[in-house]
Short mmCIF file of C-alpha atoms in Angstrom, two decimals:
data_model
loop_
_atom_site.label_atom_id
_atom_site.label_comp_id
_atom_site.label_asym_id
_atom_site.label_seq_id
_atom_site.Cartn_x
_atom_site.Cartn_y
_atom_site.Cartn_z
CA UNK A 1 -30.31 -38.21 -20.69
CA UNK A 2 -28.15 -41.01 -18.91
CA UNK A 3 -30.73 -41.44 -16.16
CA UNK A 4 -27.88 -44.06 -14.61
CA UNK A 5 -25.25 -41.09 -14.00
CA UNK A 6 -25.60 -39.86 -10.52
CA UNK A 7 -26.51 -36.34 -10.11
CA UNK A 8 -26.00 -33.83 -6.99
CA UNK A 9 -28.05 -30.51 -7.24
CA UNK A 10 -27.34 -27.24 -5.38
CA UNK A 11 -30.15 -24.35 -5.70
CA UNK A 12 -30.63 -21.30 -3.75
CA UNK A 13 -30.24 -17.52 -4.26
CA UNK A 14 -27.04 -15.81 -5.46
CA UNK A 15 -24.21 -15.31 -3.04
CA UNK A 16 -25.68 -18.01 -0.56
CA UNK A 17 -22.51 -20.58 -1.34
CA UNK A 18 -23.34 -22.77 -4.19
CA UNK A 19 -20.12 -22.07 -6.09
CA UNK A 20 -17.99 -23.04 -3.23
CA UNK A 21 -20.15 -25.76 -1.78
CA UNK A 22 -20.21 -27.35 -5.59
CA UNK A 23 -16.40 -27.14 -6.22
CA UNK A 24 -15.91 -28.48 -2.84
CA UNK A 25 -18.06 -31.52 -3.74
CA UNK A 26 -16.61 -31.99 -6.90
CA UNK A 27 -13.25 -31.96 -5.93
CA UNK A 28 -13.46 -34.55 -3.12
CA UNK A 29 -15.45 -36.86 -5.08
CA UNK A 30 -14.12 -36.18 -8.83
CA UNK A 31 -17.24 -35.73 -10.61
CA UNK A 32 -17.90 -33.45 -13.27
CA UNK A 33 -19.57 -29.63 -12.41
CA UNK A 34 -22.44 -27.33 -13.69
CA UNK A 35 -22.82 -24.18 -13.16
CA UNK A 36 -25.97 -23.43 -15.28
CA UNK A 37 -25.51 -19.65 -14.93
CA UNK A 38 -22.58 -19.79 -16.85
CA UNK A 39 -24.63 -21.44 -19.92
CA UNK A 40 -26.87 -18.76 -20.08
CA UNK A 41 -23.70 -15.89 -19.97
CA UNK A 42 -21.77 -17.83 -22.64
CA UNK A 43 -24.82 -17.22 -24.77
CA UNK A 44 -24.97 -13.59 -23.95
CA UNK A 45 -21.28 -13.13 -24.70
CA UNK A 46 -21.43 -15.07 -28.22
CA UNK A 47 -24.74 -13.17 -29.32
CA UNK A 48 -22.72 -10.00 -28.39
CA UNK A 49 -19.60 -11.67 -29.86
CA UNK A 50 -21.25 -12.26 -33.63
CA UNK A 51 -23.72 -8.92 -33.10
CA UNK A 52 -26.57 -11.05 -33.22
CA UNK A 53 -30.03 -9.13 -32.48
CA UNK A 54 -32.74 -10.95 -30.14
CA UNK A 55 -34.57 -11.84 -33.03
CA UNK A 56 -36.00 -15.81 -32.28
CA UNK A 57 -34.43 -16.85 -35.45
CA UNK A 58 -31.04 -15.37 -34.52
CA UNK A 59 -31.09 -16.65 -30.97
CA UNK A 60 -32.58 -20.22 -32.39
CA UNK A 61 -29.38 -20.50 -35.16
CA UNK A 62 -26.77 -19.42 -32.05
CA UNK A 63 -28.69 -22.08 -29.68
CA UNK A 64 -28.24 -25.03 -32.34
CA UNK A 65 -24.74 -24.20 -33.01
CA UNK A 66 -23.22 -23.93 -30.33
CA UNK A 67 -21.43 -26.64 -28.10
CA UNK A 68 -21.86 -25.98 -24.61
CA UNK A 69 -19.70 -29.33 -23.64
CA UNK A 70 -17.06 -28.46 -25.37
CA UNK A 71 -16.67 -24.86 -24.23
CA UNK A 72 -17.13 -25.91 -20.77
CA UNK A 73 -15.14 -29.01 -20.50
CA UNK A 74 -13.24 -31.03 -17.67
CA UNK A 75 -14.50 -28.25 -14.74
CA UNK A 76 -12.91 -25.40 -16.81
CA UNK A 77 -13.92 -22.85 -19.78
CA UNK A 78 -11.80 -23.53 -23.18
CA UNK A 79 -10.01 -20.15 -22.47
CA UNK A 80 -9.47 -20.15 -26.36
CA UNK A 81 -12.20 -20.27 -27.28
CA UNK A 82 -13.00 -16.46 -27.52
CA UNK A 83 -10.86 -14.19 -29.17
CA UNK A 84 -11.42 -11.52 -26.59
CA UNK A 85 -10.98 -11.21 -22.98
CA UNK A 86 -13.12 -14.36 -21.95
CA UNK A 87 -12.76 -14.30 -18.24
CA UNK A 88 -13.18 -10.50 -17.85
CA UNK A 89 -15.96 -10.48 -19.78
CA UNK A 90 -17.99 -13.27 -18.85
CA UNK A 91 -18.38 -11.81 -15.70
CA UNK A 92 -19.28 -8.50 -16.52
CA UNK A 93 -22.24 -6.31 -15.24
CA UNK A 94 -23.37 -6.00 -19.23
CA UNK A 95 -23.00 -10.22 -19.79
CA UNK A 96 -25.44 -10.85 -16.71
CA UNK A 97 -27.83 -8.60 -17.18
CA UNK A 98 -28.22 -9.87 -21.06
CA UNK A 99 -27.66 -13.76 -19.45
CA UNK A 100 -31.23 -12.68 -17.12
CA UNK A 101 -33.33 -11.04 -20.21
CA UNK A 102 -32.34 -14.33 -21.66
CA UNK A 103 -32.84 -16.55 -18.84
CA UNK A 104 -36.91 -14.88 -18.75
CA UNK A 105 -37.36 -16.23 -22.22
CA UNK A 106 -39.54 -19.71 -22.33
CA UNK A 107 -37.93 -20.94 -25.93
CA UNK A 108 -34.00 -19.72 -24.54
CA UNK A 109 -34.79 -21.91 -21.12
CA UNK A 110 -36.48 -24.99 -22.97
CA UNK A 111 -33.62 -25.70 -25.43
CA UNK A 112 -30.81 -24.60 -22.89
CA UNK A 113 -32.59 -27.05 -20.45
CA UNK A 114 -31.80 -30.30 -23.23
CA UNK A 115 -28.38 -28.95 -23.55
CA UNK A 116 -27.77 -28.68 -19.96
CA UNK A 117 -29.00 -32.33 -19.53
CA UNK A 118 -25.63 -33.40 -21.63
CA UNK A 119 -23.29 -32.47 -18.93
CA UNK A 120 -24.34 -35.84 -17.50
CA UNK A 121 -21.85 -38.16 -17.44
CA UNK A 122 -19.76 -40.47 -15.83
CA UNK A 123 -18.32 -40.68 -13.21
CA UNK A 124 -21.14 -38.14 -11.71
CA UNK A 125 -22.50 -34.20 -11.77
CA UNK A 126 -22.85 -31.92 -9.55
CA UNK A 127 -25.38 -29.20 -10.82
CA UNK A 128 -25.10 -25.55 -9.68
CA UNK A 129 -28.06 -23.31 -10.23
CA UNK A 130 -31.98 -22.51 -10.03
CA UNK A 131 -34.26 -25.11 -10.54
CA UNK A 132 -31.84 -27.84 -10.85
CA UNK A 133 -33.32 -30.28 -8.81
CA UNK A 134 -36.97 -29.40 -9.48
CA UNK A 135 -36.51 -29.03 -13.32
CA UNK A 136 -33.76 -29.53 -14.87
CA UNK A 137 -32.29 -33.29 -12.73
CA UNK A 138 -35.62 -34.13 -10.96
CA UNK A 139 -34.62 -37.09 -10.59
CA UNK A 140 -31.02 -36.21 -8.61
CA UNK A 141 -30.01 -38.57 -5.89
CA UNK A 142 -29.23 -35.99 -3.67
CA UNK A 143 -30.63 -31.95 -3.53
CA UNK A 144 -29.21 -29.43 -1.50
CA UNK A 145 -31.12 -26.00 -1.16
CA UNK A 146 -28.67 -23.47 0.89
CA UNK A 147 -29.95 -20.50 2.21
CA UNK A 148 -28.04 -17.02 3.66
CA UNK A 149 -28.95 -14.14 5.45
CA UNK A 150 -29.51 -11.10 3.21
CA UNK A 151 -26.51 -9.59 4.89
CA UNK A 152 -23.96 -12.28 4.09
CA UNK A 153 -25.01 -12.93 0.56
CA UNK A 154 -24.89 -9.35 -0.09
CA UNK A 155 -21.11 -9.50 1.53
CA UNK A 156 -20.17 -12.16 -0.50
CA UNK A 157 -21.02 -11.32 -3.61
CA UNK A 158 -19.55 -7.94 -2.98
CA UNK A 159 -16.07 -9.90 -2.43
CA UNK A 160 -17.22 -11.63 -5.15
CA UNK A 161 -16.93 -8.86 -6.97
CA UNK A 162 -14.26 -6.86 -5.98
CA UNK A 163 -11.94 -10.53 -7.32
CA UNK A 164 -13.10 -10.06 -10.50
CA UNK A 165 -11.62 -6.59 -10.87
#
């Protein structure tokens, strides 16, 4: 890990603004953006993709070979990089609920933590997602926690939702 690459961490719950508060960030100051939720639902969508089973071996293999750089490169998803509806999908109901089970696995979370450690580079990150700035960037010069009433979380991710269709 480049320890000399500035990092900016946003946690909290879902729907309380990290998304919008970490594209914001990035945009004014030009530095590079992870959303570690999306790591964990690329994996769910290639073990679906190649019809692997959640058999540690299977999951291990998919882990090691896969680039999650490279799919998620310059603030954007390499669109091409699925043969199937990548957007669509990725966001699906089926693709987060596998992205959880797979989130709740110690092995998944310990390898996907070194991989999410390579999206630190120059000229900065800003990292979206839970325990970014107590596990995964501890060491992140500046860590933003956002909260939201249950009411407006619940509103946004409901607009959230009703985009994606």
């Amino acid at each position: 890990m480049n320890q000399c690459v500035s990092v900016i961490t946003v946690d909290g719950p879902s729907g309380a603004g990290k998304s919008i508060l970490c594209k914001e960030i990035s945009k004014n100051l030009n530095w590079n953006v992870l959303e570690s939720g999306l790591i964990y639902r690329i994996l769910a969508l290639n073990i679906l993709k190649n019809k692997y089973y959640k058999i540690k071996t299977n999951l291990l293999f998919l882990l090691r070979s896969l680039n999650f750089f490279n799919i998620i490169r310059d603030n954007s998803i390499k669109k091409n990089y699925f043969h199937f509806n990548f957007i669509k999908d990725i966001d699906s109901e089926t693709i987060a609920n596998i992205a959880s089970e797979l989130a709740c696995i110690p092995y998944i979370r310990e390898h996907l933590l070194f991989k999410q450690r390579f999206f630190r580079q120059l000229p900065g990150l800003i990292a979206d997602g839970r325990d970014m700035g107590t596990v995964v960037f501890p060491d992140a010069c500046i860590k933003f926690f956002l909260k939201a009433d249950l009411k407006t979380r619940v509103k946004r991710r409901f607009l959230d939702f009703q985009k994606k269709k």
